[in-house]
Short mmCIF file of C-alpha atoms in Angstrom, two decimals:
data_model
loop_
_atom_site.label_atom_id
_atom_site.label_comp_id
_atom_site.label_asym_id
_atom_site.label_seq_id
_atom_site.Cartn_x
_atom_site.Cartn_y
_atom_site.Cartn_z
CA MET A 1 -43.73 -131.41 28.84
CA ASP A 2 -45.71 -128.57 27.11
CA ASN A 3 -43.55 -125.91 28.68
CA ASP A 4 -40.41 -127.64 26.96
CA PRO A 5 -38.62 -124.93 24.95
CA GLU A 6 -37.34 -127.34 22.49
CA THR A 7 -40.62 -128.98 21.84
CA SER A 8 -41.83 -125.26 21.45
CA THR A 9 -39.29 -124.67 18.87
CA ASP A 10 -40.19 -127.76 16.93
CA THR A 11 -43.82 -127.05 16.72
CA VAL A 12 -43.33 -123.66 15.33
CA GLU A 13 -40.73 -125.04 12.57
CA ARG A 14 -43.23 -127.66 11.58
CA ASP A 15 -45.94 -124.91 11.17
CA ASP A 16 -43.92 -122.70 9.14
CA TYR A 17 -42.84 -125.56 6.73
CA THR A 18 -44.36 -125.24 3.12
CA ALA A 19 -44.85 -128.64 1.06
CA GLU A 20 -43.85 -128.53 -2.77
CA GLN A 21 -46.65 -128.33 -5.19
CA PRO A 22 -47.38 -131.64 -6.81
CA VAL A 23 -45.97 -132.01 -10.67
CA ASP A 24 -48.35 -132.79 -13.19
CA LEU A 25 -46.18 -134.53 -15.92
CA ARG A 26 -48.74 -134.56 -18.56
CA ARG A 27 -48.25 -130.83 -18.51
CA GLN A 28 -44.24 -130.67 -18.63
CA ARG A 29 -42.21 -130.33 -21.61
CA LEU A 30 -38.62 -131.91 -22.30
CA ARG A 31 -35.66 -129.99 -22.56
CA ILE A 32 -32.79 -131.03 -24.97
CA ARG A 33 -30.70 -132.00 -21.91
CA SER A 34 -30.27 -131.32 -18.06
CA ASP A 35 -27.24 -130.17 -16.54
CA ASP A 36 -26.19 -133.82 -16.01
CA GLY A 37 -26.43 -134.35 -19.85
CA ASN A 38 -30.13 -136.27 -19.56
CA PRO A 39 -33.53 -135.17 -20.64
CA ALA A 40 -35.09 -132.96 -18.16
CA LEU A 41 -38.49 -131.58 -17.39
CA SER A 42 -39.52 -128.03 -17.96
CA GLY A 43 -42.67 -126.52 -16.96
CA GLU A 44 -44.31 -123.48 -16.14
CA ALA A 45 -41.53 -122.07 -13.66
CA ASP A 46 -39.15 -122.23 -16.59
CA SER A 47 -40.70 -119.50 -18.11
CA GLU A 48 -39.00 -116.92 -15.45
CA VAL A 49 -35.71 -118.43 -16.14
CA GLY A 50 -34.09 -116.59 -18.90
CA PRO A 51 -30.62 -115.25 -20.20
CA GLY A 52 -30.54 -112.84 -17.18
CA HIS A 53 -30.91 -115.46 -14.48
CA GLY A 54 -28.20 -117.84 -15.33
CA GLU A 55 -29.59 -119.49 -18.68
CA ASP A 56 -27.18 -120.13 -21.53
CA PRO A 57 -28.57 -117.85 -24.56
CA VAL A 58 -27.77 -120.63 -26.83
CA ALA A 59 -29.28 -123.52 -25.13
CA LEU A 60 -32.34 -121.15 -24.72
CA ALA A 61 -32.63 -120.92 -28.44
CA GLN A 62 -32.34 -124.52 -28.74
CA ASP A 63 -35.04 -125.01 -26.42
CA GLU A 64 -37.58 -122.72 -28.49
CA SER A 65 -36.73 -124.56 -31.68
CA ASP A 66 -36.81 -128.04 -30.34
CA PRO A 67 -38.51 -128.19 -27.03
CA TYR A 68 -38.97 -132.22 -27.35
CA GLY A 69 -35.32 -132.88 -28.36
CA VAL A 70 -36.22 -134.80 -31.42
CA GLY A 71 -33.37 -133.07 -33.40
CA GLU A 72 -33.32 -130.41 -36.26
CA GLN A 73 -32.34 -133.20 -38.75
CA ASN A 74 -35.75 -134.82 -37.86
CA LEU A 75 -37.67 -131.44 -37.76
CA ALA A 76 -36.42 -130.73 -41.13
CA GLY A 77 -38.42 -133.45 -42.66
CA PRO A 78 -37.38 -135.81 -45.44
CA GLY A 79 -35.83 -134.39 -48.78
CA GLU A 80 -36.35 -134.84 -52.33
CA PRO A 81 -36.94 -138.46 -53.22
CA SER A 82 -34.04 -140.18 -54.92
CA ALA A 83 -33.85 -140.91 -58.46
CA ASP A 84 -34.34 -144.37 -57.98
CA GLU A 85 -37.71 -143.79 -56.03
CA VAL A 86 -39.02 -141.71 -58.58
CA ALA A 87 -38.07 -144.33 -61.26
CA ALA A 88 -39.91 -146.89 -59.29
CA VAL A 89 -42.92 -144.91 -58.92
CA ARG A 90 -43.01 -143.95 -62.75
CA GLU A 91 -42.56 -147.62 -63.57
CA ALA A 92 -45.33 -148.86 -61.51
CA ARG A 93 -47.71 -146.17 -62.62
CA LEU A 94 -46.50 -147.27 -66.28
CA ALA A 95 -47.18 -150.91 -65.88
CA MET A 96 -50.68 -149.89 -64.29
CA LEU A 97 -51.45 -147.89 -67.41
CA LEU A 98 -50.44 -150.67 -69.97
CA LYS A 99 -51.39 -153.95 -68.35
CA PRO A 100 -53.76 -154.71 -65.32
CA ALA A 101 -52.29 -156.63 -62.34
CA ALA A 102 -52.15 -160.69 -62.43
CA GLY A 103 -55.49 -161.96 -61.32
CA VAL A 104 -57.76 -158.71 -61.52
CA HIS A 105 -59.62 -159.96 -64.33
CA THR A 106 -58.93 -163.79 -64.13
CA ASP A 107 -59.23 -164.39 -60.47
CA PRO A 108 -63.02 -166.49 -59.80
CA ALA A 109 -65.42 -163.92 -59.09
CA ARG A 110 -66.64 -163.55 -55.40
CA TRP A 111 -69.61 -161.34 -55.68
CA GLY A 112 -73.05 -161.63 -57.22
CA TRP A 113 -74.42 -164.79 -58.92
CA ARG A 114 -71.03 -165.52 -60.31
CA GLY A 115 -69.62 -165.83 -56.75
CA ARG A 116 -72.40 -168.10 -55.57
CA VAL A 117 -71.70 -170.28 -58.54
CA ASN A 118 -68.23 -170.38 -57.82
CA ALA A 119 -68.96 -171.44 -54.14
CA PHE A 120 -69.76 -174.90 -55.70
CA GLY A 121 -66.27 -175.53 -57.04
CA LEU A 122 -66.44 -173.52 -60.37
CA ARG A 123 -64.23 -170.66 -61.47
CA VAL A 124 -66.29 -168.25 -63.39
CA ARG A 125 -64.55 -165.05 -63.93
CA PRO A 126 -65.97 -161.80 -62.94
CA GLN A 127 -67.55 -159.24 -65.26
CA ARG A 128 -64.61 -157.48 -67.13
CA ARG A 129 -66.21 -153.91 -66.62
CA GLY A 130 -68.48 -155.05 -63.38
CA GLN A 131 -68.00 -153.60 -59.97
CA GLU A 132 -65.87 -156.54 -58.44
CA VAL A 133 -63.09 -155.65 -61.30
CA ALA A 134 -63.05 -152.06 -60.34
CA TYR A 135 -62.96 -152.71 -56.45
CA ARG A 136 -59.85 -155.11 -57.54
CA GLN A 137 -58.33 -152.48 -59.54
CA ALA A 138 -58.71 -149.72 -56.68
CA VAL A 139 -57.08 -152.31 -54.55
CA GLU A 140 -54.10 -152.53 -56.71
CA ARG A 141 -53.80 -148.71 -56.84
CA ILE A 142 -53.66 -148.46 -53.00
CA ARG A 143 -50.77 -150.96 -53.17
CA GLN A 144 -48.74 -148.92 -55.28
CA PRO A 145 -45.07 -148.11 -54.39
CA LEU A 146 -45.30 -144.33 -52.50
CA PRO A 147 -42.05 -142.96 -51.58
CA GLY A 148 -41.29 -141.03 -48.42
CA THR A 149 -43.86 -140.87 -45.64
CA PRO A 150 -46.94 -139.38 -47.32
CA VAL A 151 -49.29 -137.32 -45.02
CA VAL A 152 -52.67 -137.33 -45.84
CA LEU A 153 -54.61 -134.43 -44.13
CA VAL A 154 -58.53 -134.93 -43.66
CA ALA A 155 -60.03 -131.55 -42.71
CA ASN A 156 -63.07 -129.61 -43.10
CA PRO A 157 -63.62 -126.78 -40.66
CA LYS A 158 -67.32 -127.46 -40.34
CA GLY A 159 -68.13 -129.92 -37.58
CA GLY A 160 -70.16 -133.19 -38.45
CA SER A 161 -68.85 -133.33 -42.01
CA GLY A 162 -67.42 -136.77 -41.56
CA LYS A 163 -63.73 -135.97 -40.90
CA THR A 164 -63.17 -138.67 -38.03
CA PRO A 165 -65.03 -141.51 -39.97
CA ALA A 166 -63.30 -140.75 -43.15
CA ALA A 167 -59.75 -140.70 -41.29
CA VAL A 168 -60.60 -144.09 -39.73
CA LEU A 169 -61.61 -145.78 -42.90
CA LEU A 170 -58.52 -144.39 -44.89
CA SER A 171 -56.23 -145.72 -42.30
CA ALA A 172 -57.83 -149.06 -42.26
CA LEU A 173 -57.91 -149.34 -45.75
CA PHE A 174 -54.30 -148.27 -46.29
CA GLY A 175 -53.17 -150.55 -43.33
CA ARG A 176 -55.29 -153.62 -44.68
CA HIS A 177 -53.97 -153.49 -48.45
CA ARG A 178 -50.29 -152.24 -47.60
CA GLY A 179 -49.75 -154.54 -44.77
CA GLY A 180 -49.67 -152.14 -41.83
CA ARG A 181 -47.13 -149.35 -41.07
CA VAL A 182 -50.04 -146.86 -41.12
CA VAL A 183 -50.87 -144.81 -38.28
CA ALA A 184 -54.14 -142.40 -38.04
CA TRP A 185 -52.98 -139.48 -35.62
CA ASP A 186 -55.84 -137.39 -34.04
CA ALA A 187 -54.25 -133.57 -34.31
CA HIS A 188 -57.27 -132.11 -32.75
CA GLU A 189 -55.90 -129.32 -30.11
CA ALA A 190 -57.42 -131.51 -27.21
CA CYS A 191 -60.11 -134.16 -26.74
CA GLY A 192 -60.58 -135.49 -30.35
CA SER A 193 -62.95 -138.51 -31.10
CA LEU A 194 -60.67 -140.57 -33.13
CA ALA A 195 -59.97 -143.05 -30.54
CA SER A 196 -63.86 -143.49 -29.47
CA ARG A 197 -64.45 -144.12 -33.40
CA ALA A 198 -61.60 -146.54 -34.02
CA ALA A 199 -62.42 -150.46 -33.88
CA CYS A 200 -60.40 -150.71 -30.67
CA CYS A 201 -58.56 -148.79 -28.35
CA PRO A 202 -58.20 -150.31 -25.15
CA SER A 203 -55.12 -148.28 -24.09
CA GLU A 204 -54.94 -144.63 -22.68
CA HIS A 205 -51.93 -143.56 -24.10
CA THR A 206 -52.21 -140.30 -25.96
CA VAL A 207 -49.87 -137.89 -28.07
CA TRP A 208 -48.62 -136.72 -24.60
CA ASP A 209 -47.04 -140.06 -23.88
CA VAL A 210 -45.26 -139.99 -27.46
CA LEU A 211 -44.16 -136.45 -26.70
CA SER A 212 -42.51 -137.52 -23.43
CA HIS A 213 -40.54 -140.02 -25.19
CA ALA A 214 -39.89 -138.10 -28.49
CA HIS A 215 -36.00 -137.71 -27.77
CA GLU A 216 -35.50 -141.31 -27.38
CA LEU A 217 -37.78 -142.51 -30.20
CA CYS A 218 -35.72 -140.13 -32.53
CA THR A 219 -32.38 -141.52 -31.57
CA ALA A 220 -30.22 -144.01 -34.03
CA ASN A 221 -30.78 -146.58 -31.48
CA ALA A 222 -34.76 -146.49 -31.43
CA ASP A 223 -36.71 -149.11 -33.08
CA ALA A 224 -40.34 -149.66 -34.07
CA SER A 225 -41.50 -151.45 -30.96
CA GLY A 226 -40.81 -148.26 -28.98
CA LEU A 227 -43.43 -146.30 -30.61
CA ALA A 228 -45.73 -149.32 -30.83
CA ARG A 229 -46.56 -149.47 -27.25
CA PHE A 230 -48.07 -145.90 -27.53
CA LEU A 231 -50.38 -146.91 -30.30
CA GLN A 232 -53.48 -148.63 -30.48
CA ARG A 233 -53.21 -151.61 -32.73
CA GLN A 234 -56.57 -152.30 -34.89
CA PRO A 235 -57.99 -155.52 -36.90
CA THR A 236 -56.67 -153.85 -40.24
CA LEU A 237 -53.53 -153.69 -39.01
CA ASP A 238 -53.13 -150.01 -38.96
CA GLU A 239 -52.57 -147.96 -35.75
CA ILE A 240 -54.11 -145.05 -33.91
CA LEU A 241 -52.59 -142.32 -32.04
CA ALA A 242 -55.22 -140.86 -29.70
CA SER A 243 -55.47 -137.19 -28.73
CA ASP A 244 -55.30 -135.96 -25.01
CA GLN A 245 -58.55 -136.74 -23.50
CA THR A 246 -57.72 -135.71 -19.67
CA PRO A 247 -60.79 -133.97 -18.18
CA GLY A 248 -60.53 -130.26 -17.32
CA GLY A 249 -57.24 -129.86 -18.97
CA SER A 250 -55.71 -126.76 -20.09
CA VAL A 251 -52.85 -127.47 -22.22
CA CYS A 252 -53.26 -127.92 -26.26
CA ILE A 253 -51.50 -129.26 -28.98
CA GLY A 254 -49.59 -126.29 -31.00
CA ARG A 255 -46.96 -125.95 -33.70
CA GLU A 256 -44.11 -127.47 -31.46
CA GLU A 257 -46.18 -130.43 -30.51
CA CYS A 258 -47.19 -131.18 -34.26
CA ALA A 259 -43.54 -130.91 -35.41
CA ALA A 260 -42.33 -133.27 -33.14
CA LEU A 261 -44.80 -135.84 -33.35
CA LEU A 262 -44.80 -136.08 -37.15
CA ALA A 263 -40.73 -136.23 -36.96
CA VAL A 264 -41.45 -139.60 -34.55
CA LEU A 265 -44.29 -140.92 -36.88
CA ARG A 266 -41.96 -140.29 -39.96
CA ARG A 267 -39.20 -142.27 -38.43
CA HIS A 268 -41.15 -145.52 -37.60
CA ARG A 269 -44.37 -145.41 -39.94
CA GLU A 270 -44.85 -145.54 -43.66
CA ILE A 271 -48.03 -143.21 -44.23
CA VAL A 272 -49.65 -140.83 -41.60
CA VAL A 273 -53.54 -140.07 -41.82
CA VAL A 274 -54.12 -136.94 -39.86
CA ASP A 275 -57.48 -136.08 -38.46
CA THR A 276 -57.61 -132.33 -37.79
CA GLY A 277 -59.93 -130.14 -35.66
CA SER A 278 -62.48 -127.60 -36.72
CA ASN A 279 -60.40 -124.60 -35.88
CA ASP A 280 -58.59 -123.82 -39.25
CA ARG A 281 -56.84 -120.81 -37.43
CA ALA A 282 -55.09 -123.08 -34.67
CA ASP A 283 -51.26 -123.05 -35.06
CA GLY A 284 -51.51 -127.18 -34.98
CA PHE A 285 -53.93 -127.12 -37.92
CA ARG A 286 -52.16 -124.38 -39.90
CA TRP A 287 -49.10 -126.33 -39.41
CA ALA A 288 -50.73 -129.69 -40.66
CA VAL A 289 -51.66 -128.07 -43.97
CA ALA A 290 -48.23 -126.70 -44.29
CA ASN A 291 -46.66 -130.02 -44.14
CA ALA A 292 -49.43 -132.10 -45.75
CA THR A 293 -48.86 -134.32 -48.78
CA GLN A 294 -52.28 -134.88 -49.71
CA LEU A 295 -55.69 -133.04 -48.65
CA VAL A 296 -59.08 -135.17 -48.21
CA VAL A 297 -62.19 -133.16 -47.55
CA PRO A 298 -65.11 -134.80 -46.68
CA VAL A 299 -68.41 -133.12 -47.90
CA ILE A 300 -72.02 -134.36 -47.02
CA GLY A 301 -74.62 -132.45 -49.07
CA ARG A 302 -75.61 -129.82 -47.11
CA ARG A 303 -75.01 -126.27 -48.00
CA ASP A 304 -73.08 -124.84 -44.91
CA VAL A 305 -70.42 -128.10 -45.25
CA ILE A 306 -70.00 -127.36 -48.83
CA VAL A 307 -69.51 -123.44 -48.22
CA SER A 308 -67.07 -124.45 -45.32
CA ALA A 309 -65.19 -126.85 -47.66
CA LEU A 310 -64.76 -124.09 -50.37
CA ARG A 311 -63.79 -121.80 -47.89
CA LEU A 312 -60.99 -124.21 -46.60
CA LEU A 313 -59.62 -124.70 -50.15
CA ASP A 314 -59.48 -120.90 -50.93
CA GLY A 315 -57.59 -120.10 -47.60
CA ILE A 316 -55.19 -123.05 -48.33
CA ALA A 317 -54.47 -121.64 -51.94
CA GLU A 318 -54.23 -118.05 -50.32
CA ASP A 319 -51.59 -119.51 -47.84
CA GLY A 320 -49.34 -120.22 -50.87
CA HIS A 321 -50.56 -124.15 -51.03
CA GLU A 322 -52.39 -123.92 -54.63
CA ASP A 323 -51.00 -127.32 -55.68
CA LEU A 324 -52.47 -128.98 -52.43
CA ALA A 325 -55.66 -127.39 -52.82
CA ALA A 326 -55.90 -128.29 -56.56
CA ARG A 327 -55.17 -131.68 -55.92
CA ALA A 328 -57.57 -132.16 -52.98
CA VAL A 329 -59.83 -135.28 -53.06
CA ILE A 330 -63.47 -134.76 -52.19
CA ALA A 331 -65.20 -137.36 -50.41
CA LEU A 332 -69.10 -136.63 -51.30
CA CYS A 333 -71.89 -137.98 -49.28
CA GLY A 334 -75.59 -137.70 -49.24
CA ALA A 335 -76.05 -135.45 -51.84
CA GLY A 336 -78.83 -136.99 -53.45
CA ALA A 337 -80.56 -134.96 -56.30
CA GLN A 338 -78.18 -132.36 -55.75
CA GLN A 339 -75.18 -134.45 -56.50
CA ALA A 340 -74.45 -133.17 -59.99
CA GLN A 341 -74.95 -129.32 -58.94
CA VAL A 342 -72.63 -129.97 -56.05
CA THR A 343 -70.04 -131.56 -58.61
CA ASP A 344 -70.28 -128.67 -60.96
CA THR A 345 -70.01 -126.03 -58.01
CA LEU A 346 -66.51 -128.16 -57.13
CA ALA A 347 -65.46 -128.26 -60.76
CA ALA A 348 -66.06 -124.45 -61.02
CA ALA A 349 -63.67 -124.13 -58.40
CA GLY A 350 -60.96 -126.21 -59.77
CA ILE A 351 -61.61 -129.26 -57.98
CA THR A 352 -62.05 -132.29 -59.98
CA ARG A 353 -61.06 -135.35 -57.84
CA VAL A 354 -64.74 -136.00 -56.42
CA VAL A 355 -65.53 -139.21 -55.22
CA VAL A 356 -69.07 -139.94 -54.23
CA VAL A 357 -69.57 -142.09 -51.39
CA PRO A 358 -73.04 -143.78 -50.04
CA PHE A 359 -74.71 -142.60 -46.76
CA ASP A 360 -73.98 -145.29 -44.20
CA PRO A 361 -76.02 -145.62 -40.93
CA VAL A 362 -73.07 -147.16 -39.14
CA LEU A 363 -70.72 -144.38 -40.12
CA ALA A 364 -73.43 -141.55 -39.01
CA SER A 365 -74.43 -143.17 -35.72
CA GLY A 366 -71.37 -142.57 -33.88
CA GLU A 367 -70.60 -145.87 -32.97
CA ARG A 368 -66.96 -147.68 -33.42
CA ILE A 369 -66.22 -148.35 -36.96
CA VAL A 370 -65.22 -152.02 -37.93
CA VAL A 371 -64.32 -152.28 -41.78
CA SER A 372 -65.68 -155.91 -41.71
CA ARG A 373 -68.96 -155.15 -40.62
CA LEU A 374 -69.64 -152.16 -43.12
CA GLY A 375 -71.85 -152.93 -46.21
CA ARG A 376 -70.23 -153.64 -49.55
CA PRO A 377 -71.11 -150.36 -51.20
CA SER A 378 -69.41 -148.40 -48.35
CA VAL A 379 -66.17 -150.32 -48.51
CA ARG A 380 -66.18 -150.25 -52.34
CA ALA A 381 -66.66 -146.53 -52.27
CA TRP A 382 -64.02 -145.88 -49.65
CA THR A 383 -61.79 -148.03 -51.45
CA GLU A 384 -61.97 -146.00 -54.30
CA VAL A 385 -61.23 -142.78 -52.31
CA ALA A 386 -58.16 -144.54 -50.89
CA ALA A 387 -57.16 -145.42 -54.46
CA THR A 388 -57.55 -141.72 -55.61
CA VAL A 389 -55.37 -140.51 -52.91
CA ALA A 390 -52.91 -142.92 -53.67
CA ASP A 391 -53.01 -141.69 -57.25
CA SER A 392 -52.65 -138.26 -56.35
CA VAL A 393 -49.73 -138.77 -54.14
CA ALA A 394 -47.88 -140.94 -56.80
CA GLU A 395 -48.80 -139.18 -59.96
CA THR A 396 -46.82 -135.65 -58.57
CA LEU A 397 -43.64 -138.04 -59.19
CA ALA A 398 -44.68 -140.06 -61.91
CA ALA A 399 -45.18 -137.01 -64.02
CA ARG A 400 -41.68 -135.65 -63.61
CA HIS A 401 -38.73 -135.52 -66.02
CA LEU A 402 -40.73 -137.43 -68.79
CA PRO A 403 -38.63 -136.94 -72.04
CA MET A 404 -41.50 -136.00 -74.49
CA GLN A 405 -45.14 -135.52 -75.06
CA THR A 406 -47.58 -137.23 -77.57
CA ARG A 407 -51.24 -136.55 -78.47
CA PHE A 408 -52.23 -140.19 -78.37
CA VAL A 409 -53.03 -142.02 -75.32
CA PRO A 410 -53.51 -145.98 -74.85
CA ASP A 411 -56.82 -147.62 -75.23
CA ILE A 412 -56.86 -148.42 -71.30
CA ARG A 413 -59.81 -147.93 -69.18
CA TRP A 414 -58.66 -149.79 -66.29
CA ALA A 415 -56.23 -147.05 -65.18
CA ALA A 416 -58.76 -144.86 -63.47
CA GLY A 417 -57.85 -141.80 -61.81
CA MET A 418 -55.19 -140.72 -64.32
CA ASP A 419 -56.22 -137.68 -66.31
CA GLU A 420 -55.48 -137.22 -69.95
CA ALA A 421 -51.99 -135.36 -69.72
CA THR A 422 -50.96 -138.27 -67.12
CA HIS A 423 -51.57 -140.69 -69.68
CA GLN A 424 -49.81 -138.71 -72.72
CA ARG A 425 -46.66 -138.36 -70.51
CA LEU A 426 -46.63 -141.98 -69.49
CA LEU A 427 -47.13 -143.28 -72.84
CA ALA A 428 -44.50 -140.71 -74.28
CA TYR A 429 -42.05 -142.42 -71.45
CA ALA A 430 -42.89 -145.86 -72.70
CA LEU A 431 -42.01 -145.03 -76.57
CA HIS A 432 -39.00 -143.42 -75.44
CA GLU A 433 -37.58 -146.19 -73.37
CA GLY A 434 -38.68 -148.85 -76.01
CA GLN A 435 -41.20 -150.27 -73.65
CA LEU A 436 -44.07 -150.44 -76.15
CA SER A 437 -43.55 -151.29 -79.54
CA ARG A 438 -43.87 -148.37 -82.17
CA SER A 439 -45.71 -150.55 -84.40
CA ARG A 440 -48.60 -151.14 -81.84
CA THR A 441 -51.87 -149.69 -82.37
CA ILE A 442 -52.34 -146.72 -80.28
CA ARG A 443 -55.87 -145.24 -79.91
CA THR A 444 -57.92 -142.62 -77.84
CA PRO A 445 -60.00 -144.51 -75.13
CA ALA A 446 -63.42 -145.39 -76.64
CA SER A 447 -66.64 -145.76 -75.00
CA PRO A 448 -68.00 -149.01 -74.12
CA THR A 449 -69.85 -151.03 -76.92
CA PRO A 450 -73.16 -153.12 -76.10
CA VAL A 451 -70.73 -156.02 -76.77
CA ASP A 452 -68.50 -155.11 -73.91
CA ASP A 453 -71.22 -154.59 -71.57
CA LEU A 454 -72.70 -157.97 -72.26
CA ASP A 455 -69.40 -159.86 -71.57
CA PRO A 456 -70.06 -162.74 -69.28
CA GLY A 457 -66.52 -162.76 -68.24
CA TRP A 458 -66.05 -166.49 -69.03
#
């Protein structure tokens, strides 16, 4: 049978057969549609196809502008908030200025000796100007209405400055106090550490899983559960979108990927906290800066970290985002005796929103961050950071279209985070709308008296 001519021919044909190369689905992109009208994959071979090889020039331009098929209306982002949204934000800010939320001063104390006494059934109030009341006020500021989908960008090109812990904590605190619908997105080009620092991330889904379903997630029939299966739910009700962790991978997140991811997240979530990489010249980093609502810069008490933060703010201002740089919130940690000097340096650069946070060994250890296991000073300080971020986002709208100005401000020390100009504008609005009696005594804020400091809070 070895001399059978048909058998010899079959052997030659099998030897000449070349198998198709396997396709790595994680490295493919989605076209808008294939020839049959369904989403199709495109890979490196697509680069050889152009208008001269049977490709429609119009379809090619669409692929370049929207390679993941999320739709131009989603890539364009939200428009200006409506008049009703602006009014809701302004009214909430005004209410915070004129009167504290119910229970802030009157609910029984839980901290200190008052809290220990209340454990026996008493109802002793907290000290009016104590830390517990300040914490409750910060929580109410976090809960204030925020129109649209704010994008909170956590950035500092210097590695080891605390970007990832800051992103985890901000996402967790917003999720805990706003009831969820908050996502922390690891926008590193590749192999970010957000998933390894979050409280729990059992799933292996990454940004590429969201991108592979971006088209269907942006359709009119998409629901929130479609996105939730690609996110990692946290004990604080926020969610984590992990970066690609494929060993030896060669594909990085770029401008098109960031635009498609934000288009998906904006449709299904209320707040997006973005953890950036250390390359401030990367396309994804620059895109995130251009589309951020609020900037948070974590800084530790080291000269190289401070210099890196100042260079970042200068670069953002030079790129045409002066307002974003001026409204940046600085989370200053571990400055020690140099804290006053660092604060003065930042103030000289026009940065006045500086919140000092204590050094926490849990955050510096590299282990997973569980908010319930952190010390009270850390939780209190980072809650103030989150409240300052919420204030900065809301104040931009609260200060618009106010009818008049006045040099008087009300005597309300509770409304931390508001500058004098915001006090004046909100008071002017209250007087104009008749919400504050014109006969009521208005005076400028005064320093606490010794009697105030000794207020037992009964």
